[in-house]
XYZ file of C-alpha atoms in Angstrom:
336
model
C -15.211 16.231 11.880
C -16.592 14.409 8.837
C -17.184 10.667 8.912
C -15.881 8.562 6.033
C -17.006 4.980 5.413
C -14.309 2.801 3.827
C -15.393 -0.574 2.514
C -13.828 -3.337 4.586
C -11.470 -4.903 2.010
C -10.015 -1.491 1.154
C -9.790 -0.460 4.813
C -7.721 -3.558 5.598
C -5.335 -2.913 2.710
C -4.276 0.508 4.044
C -5.514 0.552 7.633
C -2.610 2.625 8.960
C -3.336 5.407 6.477
C -7.077 5.409 7.092
C -6.665 5.405 10.870
C -4.297 8.395 10.807
C -6.588 10.839 8.987
C -7.590 13.005 11.963
C -8.469 15.454 13.222
C -10.681 16.608 10.340
C -11.752 13.150 9.118
C -12.623 9.879 10.822
C -12.526 6.753 8.655
C -14.596 3.745 9.667
C -14.609 0.260 8.120
C -17.884 -0.450 6.348
C -19.657 -3.306 4.554
C -18.888 -3.532 0.850
C -22.421 -4.610 -0.116
C -24.529 -1.696 -1.295
C -27.593 -2.174 0.930
C -25.553 -2.532 4.117
C -23.250 0.335 3.152
C -26.185 2.624 2.393
C -27.815 1.707 5.704
C -24.604 2.570 7.573
C -24.362 5.906 5.750
C -27.863 6.835 6.846
C -27.604 5.492 10.397
C -24.275 7.131 11.275
C -24.483 10.305 9.225
C -21.573 9.297 7.001
C -20.467 12.204 4.836
C -18.214 10.434 2.270
C -17.370 6.879 1.166
C -14.297 5.104 -0.191
C -15.199 2.027 -2.238
C -13.565 -0.836 -4.125
C -14.540 -2.814 -7.224
C -18.122 -3.680 -6.219
C -20.970 -2.381 -8.347
C -23.206 0.279 -6.794
C -26.476 0.761 -8.619
C -29.043 2.497 -6.379
C -29.336 2.816 -2.587
C -25.873 4.311 -2.012
C -26.632 7.334 -4.179
C -29.868 7.976 -2.327
C -28.199 7.665 1.086
C -25.438 10.224 0.511
C -26.080 13.959 0.720
C -25.314 16.264 -2.248
C -21.669 17.303 -2.259
C -20.497 13.970 -0.833
C -17.556 12.127 -2.384
C -17.612 8.564 -3.685
C -13.877 7.904 -3.863
C -12.843 4.839 -5.818
C -9.893 3.064 -4.166
C -8.182 2.371 -7.497
C -8.427 3.463 -11.105
C -11.188 1.473 -12.834
C -14.569 2.993 -12.026
C -17.104 0.927 -13.969
C -18.696 -0.072 -10.646
C -19.812 3.514 -10.001
C -22.866 4.852 -11.822
C -21.713 8.355 -12.708
C -25.109 9.307 -14.146
C -26.922 8.565 -10.891
C -24.163 10.194 -8.867
C -24.298 13.348 -10.954
C -28.068 13.516 -10.694
C -27.714 13.406 -6.900
C -24.881 15.972 -6.836
C -22.248 13.464 -5.711
C -18.564 13.890 -6.558
C -16.915 10.740 -7.971
C -13.136 10.345 -7.944
C -10.489 7.696 -8.473
C -6.747 7.476 -7.809
C -4.948 7.745 -11.162
C -1.206 7.232 -11.331
C -0.630 5.695 -7.912
C -0.801 2.032 -8.951
C 0.812 2.078 -12.379
C 4.087 0.460 -11.309
C 2.401 -2.248 -9.236
C 0.043 -3.334 -12.027
C 2.802 -3.224 -14.629
C 5.033 -5.384 -12.447
C 2.256 -7.930 -11.978
C 1.618 -8.066 -15.722
C 5.278 -8.922 -16.221
C 5.050 -11.406 -13.350
C 2.223 -13.182 -15.196
C 4.249 -13.195 -18.417
C 7.145 -14.846 -16.569
C 4.825 -17.351 -14.895
C 3.386 -18.288 -18.276
C 6.761 -18.516 -19.978
C 8.264 -20.840 -17.365
C 5.159 -22.835 -16.302
C 5.679 -21.581 -12.740
C 2.222 -22.311 -11.225
C 2.053 -25.857 -12.585
C 5.635 -26.717 -11.609
C 5.244 -25.231 -8.122
C 2.039 -27.222 -7.549
C 3.639 -30.435 -8.771
C 6.677 -29.962 -6.548
C 4.456 -29.585 -3.482
C 2.806 -32.877 -4.416
C 6.212 -34.591 -4.558
C 6.229 -34.726 -8.354
C 9.509 -33.956 -10.153
C 8.425 -33.231 -13.738
C 10.559 -30.582 -15.472
C 9.076 -28.711 -18.435
C 10.802 -26.725 -21.134
C 9.910 -23.051 -20.993
C 10.517 -19.938 -23.094
C 13.142 -17.241 -22.863
C 11.692 -13.749 -22.991
C 14.829 -12.296 -24.585
C 14.193 -11.941 -28.283
C 10.485 -12.704 -27.902
C 7.698 -10.403 -29.034
C 5.231 -8.667 -26.710
C 2.229 -6.723 -27.935
C 0.863 -4.127 -25.536
C -2.781 -3.327 -26.282
C -3.438 0.088 -24.780
C -0.374 2.333 -24.520
C -1.399 4.369 -21.490
C 0.562 4.761 -18.265
C 0.518 1.078 -17.291
C 1.009 -0.270 -20.806
C 4.034 1.978 -21.293
C 5.598 0.698 -18.080
C 5.072 -2.909 -19.126
C 6.730 -2.109 -22.453
C 9.750 -0.538 -20.808
C 10.287 -3.451 -18.409
C 9.968 -5.945 -21.261
C 12.157 -4.025 -23.704
C 14.898 -2.786 -21.401
C 14.805 -5.539 -18.782
C 14.262 -8.629 -20.941
C 15.314 -7.371 -24.388
C 11.927 -8.208 -25.893
C 10.608 -6.711 -29.122
C 7.571 -4.641 -28.105
C 4.681 -3.643 -30.358
C 2.150 -1.068 -29.203
C -1.488 -1.112 -30.299
C -3.736 1.861 -29.592
C -6.463 3.728 -31.463
C -5.566 7.024 -29.773
C -3.161 9.486 -31.342
C 0.227 8.888 -29.731
C 3.658 10.466 -29.746
C 5.359 7.638 -31.610
C 8.807 9.145 -31.243
C 8.498 9.468 -27.450
C 7.081 5.946 -27.085
C 10.045 4.531 -28.989
C 12.655 6.676 -27.274
C 11.414 6.628 -23.676
C 9.437 3.389 -23.361
C 11.099 0.856 -25.645
C 8.400 0.323 -28.284
C 9.742 -0.865 -31.630
C 6.509 -0.708 -33.587
C 3.185 1.101 -33.142
C -0.093 0.520 -34.945
C -3.832 0.988 -34.562
C -4.485 -2.270 -36.434
C -5.111 -5.051 -33.894
C -4.540 -7.900 -36.354
C -1.241 -6.399 -37.453
C -0.157 -5.833 -33.863
C -0.786 -9.345 -32.546
C -0.029 -11.547 -35.545
C 3.556 -12.350 -34.521
C 3.274 -11.825 -30.753
C 4.381 -14.411 -28.205
C 2.494 -12.533 -25.492
C -0.398 -10.050 -25.770
C -0.923 -7.869 -22.690
C -4.185 -5.945 -22.307
C -4.218 -2.442 -20.802
C -7.511 -0.919 -21.941
C -10.388 0.408 -19.811
C -13.807 -1.195 -19.551
C -16.260 0.922 -21.533
C -19.331 0.056 -23.615
C -17.059 0.100 -26.668
C -14.488 -2.309 -25.176
C -16.846 -4.787 -23.499
C -16.017 -8.196 -24.946
C -13.246 -6.629 -27.048
C -11.287 -9.900 -27.039
C -13.923 -12.054 -28.721
C -13.911 -15.057 -31.056
C -12.935 -12.896 -34.011
C -9.975 -11.182 -32.379
C -8.804 -14.382 -30.673
C -8.437 -15.922 -34.131
C -6.022 -13.106 -35.002
C -3.579 -14.164 -32.287
C -0.674 -16.482 -32.936
C -1.678 -20.025 -31.820
C 1.494 -20.134 -29.701
C 0.693 -16.842 -27.945
C -0.402 -16.205 -24.366
C -3.034 -13.586 -23.512
C -2.307 -11.516 -20.386
C -5.063 -9.432 -18.751
C -4.481 -7.108 -15.808
C -6.894 -4.403 -17.031
C -10.607 -5.196 -16.556
C -12.405 -8.508 -16.834
C -15.158 -7.105 -19.024
C -12.832 -6.571 -21.985
C -12.484 -10.350 -22.518
C -15.276 -12.628 -23.732
C -14.502 -15.444 -21.287
C -16.514 -18.202 -23.028
C -14.756 -17.329 -26.306
C -11.414 -17.452 -24.517
C -12.272 -20.844 -23.025
C -13.143 -22.185 -26.477
C -9.855 -20.957 -27.952
C -7.829 -22.486 -25.110
C -9.570 -25.852 -25.383
C -9.290 -25.901 -29.168
C -5.576 -25.115 -29.018
C -5.863 -21.983 -31.135
C -4.308 -20.062 -28.227
C -1.456 -21.388 -26.092
C -2.636 -19.982 -22.776
C -3.990 -17.106 -20.719
C -2.783 -15.402 -17.546
C -5.585 -13.427 -15.923
C -5.839 -11.164 -12.888
C -9.291 -9.709 -13.628
C -12.606 -11.339 -14.479
C -16.102 -10.571 -15.680
C -17.415 -11.555 -12.247
C -15.359 -11.186 -9.096
C -14.874 -13.360 -7.109
C -14.527 -15.466 -10.238
C -17.420 -17.564 -11.463
C -17.659 -19.126 -14.936
C -19.352 -16.850 -17.461
C -21.036 -19.821 -19.137
C -22.026 -23.315 -17.947
C -19.306 -25.890 -18.521
C -16.656 -23.277 -19.338
C -14.728 -22.942 -16.102
C -11.309 -21.445 -16.782
C -10.021 -22.856 -13.487
C -10.143 -26.363 -14.930
C -7.661 -25.631 -17.710
C -3.951 -26.327 -17.235
C -2.978 -23.559 -19.647
C -4.590 -20.818 -17.562
C -2.877 -18.854 -14.779
C -5.288 -16.974 -12.487
C -4.766 -14.502 -9.644
C -7.551 -12.782 -7.644
C -7.315 -9.170 -8.911
C -4.108 -8.365 -7.051
C -2.341 -6.282 -9.693
C -2.453 -3.143 -7.554
C -2.203 -4.951 -4.234
C 1.236 -3.996 -3.024
C 1.445 -2.206 0.296
C 3.057 0.830 -1.282
C 0.345 1.139 -3.913
C -2.460 0.574 -1.391
C -1.075 3.281 0.882
C -0.859 5.678 -2.062
C -4.435 4.861 -3.113
C -5.699 5.486 0.414
C -3.829 8.781 0.665
C -5.136 9.896 -2.733
C -8.736 9.027 -1.847
C -8.471 10.943 1.427
C -6.917 13.924 -0.342
C -9.876 14.051 -2.744
C -12.239 14.131 0.219
C -10.247 16.914 1.874
C -10.325 18.913 -1.367
C -14.099 18.521 -1.498
C -14.403 19.641 2.111
C -12.421 22.771 1.194
C -14.538 23.259 -1.959
C -11.429 22.957 -4.153
C -13.274 20.972 -6.802
C -10.994 22.047 -9.651
C -8.105 20.202 -7.998
C -9.974 16.905 -7.666
C -9.620 13.976 -10.114
C -13.340 14.139 -10.886
C -14.852 11.337 -12.926
C -18.047 13.365 -13.390
C -17.044 17.045 -13.660
C -20.513 17.841 -14.975
C -21.731 17.451 -11.367
C -20.446 20.956 -10.683
C -23.267 22.296 -12.854
C -26.060 20.326 -11.158
C -28.481 22.551 -9.187
C -28.380 21.600 -5.536
C -25.176 19.599 -5.927
C -21.643 20.824 -5.462
C -21.686 24.426 -6.678
C -19.165 25.712 -9.169
C -15.965 26.928 -7.596
C -16.053 30.704 -7.205
């Protein structure tokens, strides 16, 4: 039996799945911090790990034996150093596809909350304050989806078919325009960000965090947005320059922002005196886009399946983030 360490927050989210892995695997809850996790791996002979959004930069890679799996419980994997992992012969995976609906639904939830002032009104009601505000109808409004991948397409379809919104897609990748219009409800598609967002009531981000997209929403691009628009981010915190966003919100050049992801999590202001929590035109949730029970169970099952595939040496069937590891001497050998 192989031992698998699952970081505590992820273990709690899908405990029933992780506890029912036997008889070939035994999953144990583990500290999320890298030093403590690495120490547990060494002390208990842990073979594989399942991790969340924390950043792992050193000791974990040294603690695991070549051929071990670092399975990301989720899709975004900027917290895993693939270069170090590859050098050590470690197999890195994530769980693509299993959380698309949950994140898309939460993006739409944030759009609705922004349109109808839901957080502010709910808070006021609990304080005994009856202060109605005029909101927006989504029907007939314009949504720009930045990043037309699996989640962005689902957001577009909900908005177009469910709320009768006009949906613009913005992506630099080559896309099947005809299929996006026919199957997902897009009315317009462009690679030009300024063109895509100029008339949008809501701009929803669905792009990965990479060196090229870090700080993608900066002062310059924020000025391209309609002053009455809301920015929605359920992708990765790193793609938004948070001090620039704060400045735009305070200056009134952007109506508001609804955010589920942040540069630092748990959230802390990215610059002194620029705390987004203090602004009334900001809606914030603690990175819960994929946190439905159904999605968590699917993520757990997918992570465990990757580990089982590695145990059976079926590397070609794994969702490898670093396929080059199969060519590293002393790591996982190429599949015969």
